[in-house]
Amino acid sequence: ALHYVYNTPFDQLIWDVGHQAYPHKILTGRRDKIGTIRQKGGLHPFPWRGESEYDVLSVGHSSTSISAGIGIAVAAEKEGKNRRTVCVIGDGAITAGMAFEAMNHAGDIRPDMLVVLNDNEMSISENVGALNNHLAQLLSGKLYSSLREGGKKVFSGVPPIKELLKRTEEHIKGMVVPGTLFEELGFNYIGPVDGHDVLGLITTLKNMRDLKGPQFLHIMTKKGRGYEPAEKDPITFHAVPKFDPSSGCLPKSSGGLPSYSKIFGDWLCETAAKDNKLMAITPAMREGSGMVEFSRKFPDRYFDVAIAEQHAVTFAAGLAIGGYKPIVAIYSTFLQRAYDQVLHDVAIQKLPVLFAIDRAGIVGADGQTHQGAFDLSYLRCIPEMVIMTPSDENECRQMLYTGYHYNDGPSAVRYPRGNAVGVELTPLEKLPIGKGIVKRRGEKLAILNFGTLMPDAAKVAESLNATLVDMRFVKPLDEALILEMAASHEALVTVEENAIMGGAGSGVNEVLMAHRKPVPVLNIGLPDFFIPQGTQEEMRAELGLDAAGMEAKIKAWLA
């Protein structure tokens, strides 16, 4: 309906996040390539400016569409070519503060734009029927809009009548579903209407296309419509790997090893059973962060704050002030959105908040917008922050336990997407803060490993007869161990799955320079560009972060 009514790409259509934009990709010349989506070298998982002129805004994180849309609408107004702007946002994304900040601004400067709310939170209820669609078409029409504004002007000097008109209009709309909130923000609200009624949508969109000021169309859709397994289980089918659509069965994880998210979830339940002060917070990532079991066992201590990362962190700060033990389970890429809250609301006050940072490092199919490439860099510069990088699932548990019992300020444990390595889980005990351990003694070369690239680093150490160190802590760094390695080896190599710039390896360089130790150091990590989609294995191989790649880099550097 949108592509039929609007003259895209001249008219600019902006998709929030973009999971809902797959049909848009099919309709805009990418149908033959849709089978390659989310694969290395294939179509991007989200709208992507470099892929098509129809993709106006590159996205991946939610709730950005209205802010960008306002800017695009203002630019179009100044251009003066009658270019229209439409933003499509989902019911999850619109809960974020950024979306409301944008709508508040739109209500103030009143650009000509349309926001479409795609609401699939529930199935279409009875009141979204013929009467409601007819009323929506009536209320979106030019005649009604002109009468409404004209009537307000005529009666503006007669306050009681103006109020009566407003109440009458709201009561007519209220018979359907009240859109008072959006009206108060300055939008002309229409809806809700059936998002699967294409002809009805075309009529409503045509009516709304030429209205002045910010417009808001609320459509109701059913998630997974037309595919029964997805309709029955929309959460599981929100983002899926390759599967057989005829059976509707999703592939089981291979190897039987638990994911790091599951390791975290099990530790969370185990700890909560012993300590009723534990509180767990997630910004709309219950399933992905491994918190389903916890949410069922401890519902009064589980808080899903929706897509509100900033609020999640400051809410945790408040719980810590109140004497509780908050744990914020969050993806590395989404913690970026709450940086000031980590710094200003938690770290400056030295509050004991534990950040369980999932999806650290390369994440795979979601590409540039979701790589956990920067958390070590942006957290390492925060004073008195403790940052831990486990090399396996047992160490991950011990570090979570250590961070949970650290009371002098915030701490963070970062772990990757994917399965653990299958080591034995030992009883929980606190690790000494800022201390690494030597895993293997070798000659000439020492490899200082930070995190779960350890199995590959171990293969390289064996092949090159190098010393191998599990550094464990990115902050505070084990300076004594670094200096010992520098004194007893001809060269050092640091390994991490984080941006080299500002990462753990940079910290090692700083220690050596501060102590005037002129030992050569090779930093191996993520390069200085945004890493595209591909499986974790494909991208690690391409970037030289598997054993063969690391060994080749080291040999070339030593040559």
Steps between C-alpha positions, in 0.01 A plus 500: 500500500783743584686438174171527307396832653840668529744575218804320640794554493418871436268486801708376790394187688686431826483165680574472871739210577401325180386148589169616348673625183552163326188545279632850422825342376305251287293782343803718425702284263657254743259209471751272323758555775270469803628145559845645575379730779710491820773299322858600420493712184119483485222748561538701818273387788363854537436798269841614381574819308785343305273222374212689340380854430170388656672455838504854637644425845745226599372341820550215745432655839141595570305822543709723271250542215294794627805710594659439160161547334459846651842602367418357157158673500653837595759458221223410253300808602802724438561326166147601394428210260200358691698191605308304765642323805361182662638314804389145586562399862399190697321482835821387671717776356252776582531428873855644501559848634668612177176447305307717747772767501464513121119517508517778758730696266276429199203637692699818558636570150214321314672359189286339229556130567319176570586255777350152453485289816506131406337348808516120506497464876159330483271351239261741334211551739133524408488879511754518217227409258296664228372791714847584626662487156220715359541751784879506449452579132251773592724655768802491268315676219578856389141617557502393864848645552399836348175513698685410817762775465250753363254428777769543763591840356136617481419395853839577655355809669228295666684271744203282606414417137867430416518256790171341395634451145820344635305268729259400223789418266677300771180315584454400136859375494460356849229267373782329316834525684610831652815653351502780754869458586610555141255787461648664811846468342367700204417225249173451316425141606308261274422140587539231588429341162545150360857482372413200280220682310706633208214680324386669821859603575541647152192719551616617843858565385377696196288712731790561740765559233424868448409597856719766657698452821592176679258213438476169689343185355454207739468165322436162659673193354550139602864398538586214265168530316450235235749255654338299777812405705602867518147612588495251789849586630592853386780542756697193388446588133605865544852421373570150374784303341442303179223242545253288302185714455286195418557350846541823696767331713799714594842330513626397841837630616776256409751333726291509814718769657316779683516854366670771703155655542380172657808492727410852615132412549583191707743698716235769547242250626756327722606830659147636537396186690764582763470881507165679498677833443577405138302698241531432125427754228478463122404750229260274302752216458364229730535209257828611343665562837402161644258638760180305425542255789594779742194706399275203581669398825551852637238725334512757782876547446493507120460830316459525124506877450429478121728666246631750752869443556560838662218442748619142566841618622375790715221278639779260603680792665186573703472136610866506609440818701205321661727220622428239233738318263403587142623311195448659160497232229558680172653447157831677442356694206205627707709606801640767266160668525533547876858622522434820694285309747783251565741787554286764672240297689701191598878546483535850648292386799699174527180297502534119498318426174605189307479520120463159334601594146378242249579487125850644553724474195381380160128417500447366149196555281385840633807674362642847559234634736518211746868405532618511862822664389534799729407420862855449629604830339212708634498345848877485555530879534239520781678544836473215752308272265588129528488322162535123462545285188441127563675246279242223560165437669645404838702820513188689390311367804788583736520853359125557533532384861801729552322800348184432698696512827706804402361791703742784423344601169367364170634188332449339161536149360497475120431174318420408139204375305512125452583183685749447780797266463402214731730541801408370846307744721670536840355642825461878496775705658615860478797567272775737615423834331740593220699175491571287192639147485770338288352203313813387315872579523687549174796691359563837334130582433218554752132509395279702735143385437186689604181294471353213305747490211707294747463159322646646179767692692595173673548325163725785384701492825552125458605538137744787568616378844378827648405584857120530535339727760129518587489867598140479634478869595505789253463738793688505727772346284749264661792741457746281691429205271528717186838633616617148588406380150675800342818431699514130414396504132622661180149599383139507619172437316162610637181323387144629544167503316454876536615800299879527515465876541451568869460133586680265739814491285517879508497472879799264489684747274429781750644297790820423307547861389438632852778271627732580206507138381588502129377146428326449161123435528261369234134579575258247347132594510223657295620742229403864461189456285140393555490122458229374262274196536612140469517209741733539795731235350506672159577842642767376743673320214478808276636727774778261601355427843501121470811297584630493141445873457666591830802281429539652151482854644759423767740332255470789254561749782805312633652450154 
